[in-house]
């Protein structure tokens, strides 16, 4: 390595400034091409060594002529810009799931069933493998000529997501095999170890980023990253346990095939055993269960597979599961304890969430002292439809009271839940729990809207709990992501009144950069860290519109919706004007929903059919045309429905909330989503896709159209320029015809856009 660096430096030393500049441009292009090929097209155009050599050459030239370094130099980039989502891979052989066995008898039945199916006597030899069932996510790796060519998630079993670039970053996954069949699909489980999971969550927390509920979520979230460099930084592991397409068999037995995979360089589970009787299978299960807590990774059972592959082939498959394998699941971990109290936590959107405070109890090796109680209906023993949950012998849902003996369990998630309540142990003085109707944090009224399972604090910004949660969301990674300002810092600043709303972050330096009370004098801060924080904040004054919209933490407006809105409106003013204008329509929409519900009930009581159209019409009767147009503009955006539109409009109407948003906006320099292509034939046009598309998914079509500068809308209106209609196009095609809107089919669309140059649409909008 040192030698190669020296060579690069010597090359650089021989260049004139003019030559250096020309070579830098060349190198930037070569690297960009290679990045695209590797990360987005999953078709590497360069050997790793050649790629590294180019990067070294670039770095050496930049070191010698720093003034020539381009602001967009590849030396500053990690990986390539994220692709627009994952492409799809159709599995050459379906990825299967497993039937379950829950007790010893199920396992005996499984073995007996196989004997019957194969016409074997109870005495005939029949061996099975038994191995841990890893709690991760399955992945299929395809090797051709020994080279890893693709990696796909399970998806629906038929079609998965192409995560090749990400899989390449996992060290347990070999990129190159020696002596492998020409075509080899290796299947197994991607997972994260307990230690790596804990360390990752610690890093996430320190960085003020979101933490993961359990190792499986962390593994899934890490594998499904659009930027493979993020995956690379996450400690993922892989166990191989199965295979798909093969150009030649791996072995004659399951055990032999696993040994072959191990010899090829795959990690296989060392608790895999060959068992010759049901008793041996169950003994191995018991052994694995006993060691469960010390394995260092999550498992949720043991998988038995028939060892003889010829017999496996004879048994074949049911619709989605093989007949020759079964998963023997571990029982859910349960424990009884006493409910000491019910705490109410208030979230970012004001939701009041009840949490059970328990006498600490060990559940499957973990001490549990609280559990979610979901919402007030859950405590009362009803589900969202008023049906009993935890029914007693009379079918009445058992309620939960403070002082009750309750049964706790841990499902896949880390947050424990309550399984049951023992009414025979209920203290005589236990009273039904009365869910608060005021916010425990700020005293404001907490109301529950029709159709909402959750009661919410109406205090908005005056509620300290909501304010702090909102601020945490505001600085989170997909939002403002300010270095040095994570959840912990926000909490501390909020507690001292330094930051009460997002705008305060951007005036922090004016208020606490100098004078008597200074940030650098606070505990945990110094001259340098204070300076760094102010600089990081100043840097974030310029920010993409999508991030701003998401950061506001408006209910139902997630990252995707925020970016959809940003792309559609292009500026804050355009968004705000439309949302403001749409307010009367949002009221009408809500009124119409309430009226419809009332009409449904009245009709049901009177035993007649509901007349919903009437109820709806009445609500919309007085809505001015401008409000209707704004409403249609908003809800016409692909991905934005009435729920988001209503949520935006109600938030923007709240006087205090709006003033706080306006104070923030005034301090920012908001960037429009990256320039759209202007030369494409669809630039600036509003396009609607309808019917079924055969050559691309909806998401792909939308991404491509947007990359070409088009707006994609979900509904046809007078503003629509072009309708792309696949087979089965119904009312939208009819409406387009009525309005005289140009309508083309999928092939014509592809012909139209295929050679068009794309604008830069990557980035955070
Ligand atoms: S074998 C045809 N072996 O469990 C066989 N699956 O519930 C396909 N899993 O989708 C699966 N550990 O993701 C097999 N040792 C193991 C496993 C395992 C975990 C997962 C796999 C599968 C799911 C079925």
PDB file of C-alpha atoms and ligand atoms in Angstrom, residues 96-98 131-134 138 154 189 241 303 305 322 324, ligand 1:
ATOM      1  CA  UNK A  96     -39.860 -20.054   0.778  1.00  0.00           C
ATOM      2  CA  UNK A  97     -41.038 -19.661   4.318  1.00  0.00           C
ATOM      3  CA  UNK A  98     -41.492 -22.393   6.895  1.00  0.00           C
ATOM      4  CA  UNK A 131     -30.218 -25.729  13.516  1.00  0.00           C
ATOM      5  CA  UNK A 132     -31.076 -22.391  15.133  1.00  0.00           C
ATOM      6  CA  UNK A 133     -33.700 -20.271  13.440  1.00  0.00           C
ATOM      7  CA  UNK A 134     -32.010 -16.898  13.160  1.00  0.00           C
ATOM      8  CA  UNK A 138     -33.408 -13.586   4.517  1.00  0.00           C
ATOM      9  CA  UNK A 154     -37.041 -12.044   0.078  1.00  0.00           C
ATOM     10  CA  UNK A 189     -30.071 -14.765   7.074  1.00  0.00           C
ATOM     11  CA  UNK A 241     -28.442 -22.144   5.421  1.00  0.00           C
ATOM     12  CA  UNK A 303     -35.398 -25.450  12.068  1.00  0.00           C
ATOM     13  CA  UNK A 305     -34.776 -30.195   7.614  1.00  0.00           C
ATOM     14  CA  UNK A 322     -41.515 -26.960   1.850  1.00  0.00           C
ATOM     15  CA  UNK A 324     -39.479 -31.351   4.215  1.00  0.00           C
TER      16      UNK A 324
HETATM   17  S1  LIG B   1     -34.679 -22.482   5.852  1.00  0.00           S
HETATM   18  C1  LIG B   1     -36.817 -23.704   2.436  1.00  0.00           C
HETATM   19  N1  LIG B   1     -33.192 -22.108   7.953  1.00  0.00           N
HETATM   20  O1  LIG B   1     -37.100 -18.221   8.752  1.00  0.00           O
HETATM   21  C2  LIG B   1     -36.124 -23.242   3.580  1.00  0.00           C
HETATM   22  N2  LIG B   1     -34.791 -20.469   7.411  1.00  0.00           N
HETATM   23  O2  LIG B   1     -39.971 -18.556   8.950  1.00  0.00           O
HETATM   24  C3  LIG B   1     -36.092 -21.815   3.713  1.00  0.00           C
HETATM   25  N3  LIG B   1     -34.773 -18.533   8.886  1.00  0.00           N
HETATM   26  O3  LIG B   1     -37.835 -17.126   5.518  1.00  0.00           O
HETATM   27  C4  LIG B   1     -35.722 -21.359   5.014  1.00  0.00           C
HETATM   28  N4  LIG B   1     -33.137 -19.203  10.184  1.00  0.00           N
HETATM   29  O4  LIG B   1     -35.780 -16.113   6.688  1.00  0.00           O
HETATM   30  C5  LIG B   1     -34.183 -21.623   7.194  1.00  0.00           C
HETATM   31  N5  LIG B   1     -31.785 -21.848   9.757  1.00  0.00           N
HETATM   32  C6  LIG B   1     -32.750 -21.393   8.996  1.00  0.00           C
HETATM   33  C7  LIG B   1     -33.350 -20.165   9.257  1.00  0.00           C
HETATM   34  C8  LIG B   1     -34.387 -19.730   8.437  1.00  0.00           C
HETATM   35  C9  LIG B   1     -34.004 -18.241   9.939  1.00  0.00           C
HETATM   36  C10 LIG B   1     -35.854 -17.672   8.399  1.00  0.00           C
HETATM   37  C11 LIG B   1     -35.905 -17.502   6.915  1.00  0.00           C
HETATM   38  C12 LIG B   1     -37.279 -17.939   6.504  1.00  0.00           C
HETATM   39  C13 LIG B   1     -38.024 -17.836   7.782  1.00  0.00           C
HETATM   40  C14 LIG B   1     -39.229 -18.734   7.783  1.00  0.00           C
END
